PDB file of C-alpha atoms in Angstrom:
ATOM      1  CA  UNK A  14     -69.015 -16.043  66.990  1.00 81.00           C
ATOM      2  CA  UNK A  15     -71.365 -13.764  68.346  1.00 86.00           C
ATOM      3  CA  UNK A  16     -72.396 -10.690  65.805  1.00 90.00           C
ATOM      4  CA  UNK A  17     -74.142  -7.464  67.088  1.00 89.00           C
ATOM      5  CA  UNK A  18     -77.818  -7.158  66.294  1.00 90.00           C
ATOM      6  CA  UNK A  19     -78.657  -6.261  62.661  1.00 92.00           C
ATOM      7  CA  UNK A  20     -81.612  -3.663  63.856  1.00 95.00           C
ATOM      8  CA  UNK A  21     -79.970  -0.413  63.966  1.00 96.00           C
ATOM      9  CA  UNK A  22     -78.578  -1.427  60.935  1.00 96.00           C
ATOM     10  CA  UNK A  23     -81.671  -2.236  59.060  1.00 96.00           C
ATOM     11  CA  UNK A  24     -83.402   0.486  60.654  1.00 97.00           C
ATOM     12  CA  UNK A  25     -80.837   3.234  59.063  1.00 97.00           C
ATOM     13  CA  UNK A  26     -81.034   1.455  55.932  1.00 97.00           C
ATOM     14  CA  UNK A  27     -84.834   1.262  56.004  1.00 97.00           C
ATOM     15  CA  UNK A  28     -84.930   5.262  56.943  1.00 98.00           C
ATOM     16  CA  UNK A  29     -82.550   6.128  54.088  1.00 98.00           C
ATOM     17  CA  UNK A  30     -85.172   3.949  51.812  1.00 98.00           C
ATOM     18  CA  UNK A  31     -88.247   5.372  52.872  1.00 97.00           C
ATOM     19  CA  UNK A  32     -86.623   9.501  52.420  1.00 98.00           C
ATOM     20  CA  UNK A  33     -84.356   8.279  48.973  1.00 98.00           C
ATOM     21  CA  UNK A  34     -89.045   7.171  47.653  1.00 98.00           C
ATOM     22  CA  UNK A  35     -90.006  10.709  49.682  1.00 97.00           C
ATOM     23  CA  UNK A  36     -92.421   9.264  51.727  1.00 97.00           C
ATOM     24  CA  UNK A  37     -92.172  10.159  55.475  1.00 97.00           C
ATOM     25  CA  UNK A  38     -90.300   7.511  58.247  1.00 98.00           C
ATOM     26  CA  UNK A  39     -92.239   6.468  61.093  1.00 97.00           C
ATOM     27  CA  UNK A  40     -91.261   4.194  63.823  1.00 97.00           C
ATOM     28  CA  UNK A  41     -93.254   2.123  66.083  1.00 97.00           C
ATOM     29  CA  UNK A  42     -91.607   1.919  69.612  1.00 97.00           C
ATOM     30  CA  UNK A  43     -92.446  -0.413  72.763  1.00 97.00           C
ATOM     31  CA  UNK A  44     -92.727   2.950  75.094  1.00 96.00           C
ATOM     32  CA  UNK A  45     -92.613   0.431  78.005  1.00 96.00           C
ATOM     33  CA  UNK A  46     -89.436  -0.533  77.631  1.00 95.00           C
ATOM     34  CA  UNK A  47     -87.121   0.497  80.483  1.00 93.00           C
ATOM     35  CA  UNK A  48     -84.965   2.244  78.477  1.00 95.00           C
ATOM     36  CA  UNK A  49     -87.426   4.489  76.113  1.00 97.00           C
ATOM     37  CA  UNK A  50     -87.858   8.272  77.323  1.00 97.00           C
ATOM     38  CA  UNK A  51     -90.825   9.012  75.036  1.00 97.00           C
ATOM     39  CA  UNK A  52     -93.434  11.623  76.247  1.00 96.00           C
ATOM     40  CA  UNK A  53     -95.713   9.519  78.044  1.00 95.00           C
ATOM     41  CA  UNK A  54     -99.366  11.420  77.029  1.00 95.00           C
ATOM     42  CA  UNK A  55     -98.671  10.211  73.599  1.00 96.00           C
ATOM     43  CA  UNK A  56     -98.356   6.473  74.694  1.00 96.00           C
ATOM     44  CA  UNK A  57    -101.329   4.647  73.518  1.00 96.00           C
ATOM     45  CA  UNK A  58    -101.791   0.657  74.603  1.00 96.00           C
ATOM     46  CA  UNK A  59     -97.611   0.799  75.936  1.00 96.00           C
ATOM     47  CA  UNK A  60     -96.482   1.764  72.037  1.00 96.00           C
ATOM     48  CA  UNK A  61     -95.710   5.362  70.582  1.00 97.00           C
ATOM     49  CA  UNK A  62     -95.363   6.293  66.994  1.00 97.00           C
ATOM     50  CA  UNK A  63     -92.536   8.681  66.328  1.00 97.00           C
ATOM     51  CA  UNK A  64     -92.373  10.782  62.884  1.00 97.00           C
ATOM     52  CA  UNK A  65     -88.651  10.651  62.205  1.00 98.00           C
ATOM     53  CA  UNK A  66     -88.695  12.807  58.942  1.00 97.00           C
ATOM     54  CA  UNK A  67     -86.195  15.436  58.729  1.00 97.00           C
ATOM     55  CA  UNK A  68     -88.622  18.247  58.833  1.00 96.00           C
ATOM     56  CA  UNK A  69     -89.969  16.711  61.845  1.00 96.00           C
ATOM     57  CA  UNK A  70     -87.094  16.143  64.153  1.00 97.00           C
ATOM     58  CA  UNK A  71     -83.673  17.573  64.987  1.00 97.00           C
ATOM     59  CA  UNK A  72     -80.345  16.315  65.260  1.00 97.00           C
ATOM     60  CA  UNK A  73     -81.452  12.280  64.572  1.00 97.00           C
ATOM     61  CA  UNK A  74     -78.878   9.766  65.581  1.00 97.00           C
ATOM     62  CA  UNK A  75     -79.610   5.889  65.041  1.00 97.00           C
ATOM     63  CA  UNK A  76     -76.990   4.134  66.445  1.00 96.00           C
ATOM     64  CA  UNK A  77     -75.916   0.498  67.318  1.00 96.00           C
ATOM     65  CA  UNK A  78     -77.781   1.148  71.221  1.00 96.00           C
ATOM     66  CA  UNK A  79     -80.467   3.521  70.607  1.00 97.00           C
ATOM     67  CA  UNK A  80     -82.449   6.530  68.538  1.00 98.00           C
ATOM     68  CA  UNK A  81     -82.274   9.829  69.716  1.00 98.00           C
ATOM     69  CA  UNK A  82     -83.468  13.322  68.696  1.00 98.00           C
ATOM     70  CA  UNK A  83     -85.475  16.387  69.324  1.00 98.00           C
ATOM     71  CA  UNK A  84     -88.999  17.017  68.230  1.00 96.00           C
ATOM     72  CA  UNK A  85     -91.792  19.286  69.745  1.00 95.00           C
ATOM     73  CA  UNK A  86     -94.776  17.307  71.035  1.00 95.00           C
ATOM     74  CA  UNK A  87     -97.830  19.658  71.681  1.00 93.00           C
ATOM     75  CA  UNK A  88     -95.528  22.502  70.616  1.00 93.00           C
ATOM     76  CA  UNK A  89     -92.822  21.626  73.168  1.00 95.00           C
ATOM     77  CA  UNK A  90     -89.534  20.435  72.049  1.00 96.00           C
ATOM     78  CA  UNK A  91     -88.602  17.119  73.617  1.00 97.00           C
ATOM     79  CA  UNK A  92     -85.730  14.630  73.956  1.00 97.00           C
ATOM     80  CA  UNK A  93     -86.488  11.671  72.895  1.00 98.00           C
ATOM     81  CA  UNK A  94     -84.138   8.243  73.733  1.00 98.00           C
ATOM     82  CA  UNK A  95     -85.153   4.761  72.242  1.00 98.00           C
ATOM     83  CA  UNK A  96     -83.066   1.846  72.835  1.00 97.00           C
ATOM     84  CA  UNK A  97     -82.826   0.103  69.292  1.00 96.00           C
ATOM     85  CA  UNK A  98     -83.987  -2.863  70.648  1.00 94.00           C
ATOM     86  CA  UNK A  99     -87.750  -0.961  72.060  1.00 96.00           C
ATOM     87  CA  UNK A 100     -87.872  -0.420  68.380  1.00 97.00           C
ATOM     88  CA  UNK A 101     -90.903  -2.881  66.980  1.00 96.00           C
ATOM     89  CA  UNK A 102     -90.819  -1.314  63.816  1.00 96.00           C
ATOM     90  CA  UNK A 103     -90.207   1.380  60.828  1.00 97.00           C
ATOM     91  CA  UNK A 104     -92.289   2.035  58.350  1.00 97.00           C
ATOM     92  CA  UNK A 105     -93.453   4.682  55.262  1.00 97.00           C
ATOM     93  CA  UNK A 106     -96.810   6.465  56.609  1.00 96.00           C
ATOM     94  CA  UNK A 107     -97.485   7.169  53.090  1.00 96.00           C
ATOM     95  CA  UNK A 108     -98.314   3.034  52.020  1.00 95.00           C
ATOM     96  CA  UNK A 109     -97.438   1.067  55.151  1.00 95.00           C
ATOM     97  CA  UNK A 110     -94.035  -0.108  53.680  1.00 96.00           C
ATOM     98  CA  UNK A 111     -91.372  -1.192  56.061  1.00 96.00           C
ATOM     99  CA  UNK A 112     -90.771  -3.377  58.538  1.00 95.00           C
ATOM    100  CA  UNK A 113     -92.116  -5.096  61.914  1.00 95.00           C
ATOM    101  CA  UNK A 114     -88.578  -6.099  64.012  1.00 93.00           C
ATOM    102  CA  UNK A 115     -88.635  -9.854  65.741  1.00 85.00           C
ATOM    103  CA  UNK A 116     -88.532 -10.111  69.696  1.00 70.00           C
ATOM    104  CA  UNK A 117     -85.098 -10.587  69.291  1.00 56.00           C
ATOM    105  CA  UNK A 118     -83.673  -9.833  65.632  1.00 44.00           C
ATOM    106  CA  UNK A 119     -80.275 -11.455  66.876  1.00 44.00           C
ATOM    107  CA  UNK A 120     -81.313 -14.434  69.284  1.00 41.00           C
ATOM    108  CA  UNK A 121     -78.081 -15.728  70.733  1.00 43.00           C
ATOM    109  CA  UNK A 122     -77.012 -19.164  69.374  1.00 43.00           C
ATOM    110  CA  UNK A 123     -77.062 -22.377  71.453  1.00 43.00           C
ATOM    111  CA  UNK A 124     -74.296 -23.199  73.012  1.00 47.00           C
ATOM    112  CA  UNK A 125     -72.321 -25.905  71.085  1.00 48.00           C
ATOM    113  CA  UNK A 126     -70.281 -28.750  72.829  1.00 48.00           C
ATOM    114  CA  UNK A 127     -67.393 -29.771  70.672  1.00 49.00           C
ATOM    115  CA  UNK A 128     -68.010 -33.293  72.262  1.00 53.00           C
ATOM    116  CA  UNK A 129     -71.140 -33.770  70.712  1.00 50.00           C
ATOM    117  CA  UNK A 130     -71.787 -33.532  66.810  1.00 52.00           C
ATOM    118  CA  UNK A 131     -74.568 -31.626  66.090  1.00 51.00           C
ATOM    119  CA  UNK A 132     -78.130 -32.919  65.443  1.00 51.00           C
ATOM    120  CA  UNK A 133     -79.727 -32.814  62.207  1.00 50.00           C
ATOM    121  CA  UNK A 134     -83.355 -32.185  61.779  1.00 54.00           C
ATOM    122  CA  UNK A 135     -85.346 -35.963  61.208  1.00 55.00           C
ATOM    123  CA  UNK A 136     -86.750 -35.906  57.603  1.00 54.00           C
ATOM    124  CA  UNK A 137     -90.302 -35.754  57.008  1.00 58.00           C
ATOM    125  CA  UNK A 138     -92.035 -39.249  56.290  1.00 55.00           C
ATOM    126  CA  UNK A 139     -95.513 -40.213  55.582  1.00 59.00           C
ATOM    127  CA  UNK A 140     -97.637 -42.927  57.081  1.00 60.00           C
ATOM    128  CA  UNK A 141    -100.720 -44.973  55.545  1.00 66.00           C
ATOM    129  CA  UNK A 142    -103.685 -44.711  57.678  1.00 68.00           C
ATOM    130  CA  UNK A 143    -106.057 -47.163  56.879  1.00 65.00           C
TER     131      UNK A 143
END
């Protein structure tokens, strides 16, 4: 059975946790992701850091497919859209606590062949070398 990605659920939880601890939630985004719509003039080394605190953004939505909001960049209101797969991490600005995501939080399990029993890993063994 294939499950949906856990990344958006973890993002929402960490966002709430960071706010509950009176810190400022920041997200690190892969700005080169084809679906990411971020202000390119603030991209550095293919990444952008976004402040997503309630005082900094309007209409924040973190759903299972994407994170979106309206924020001000250089005084200009800008709509931002980031696929959840493009979020590299979420953390508190004040202390850096949070999480960096793996490339693929929920990799597809390998297909199973009902004819073949699963192979178990070999137990480690040691040899005496003289």
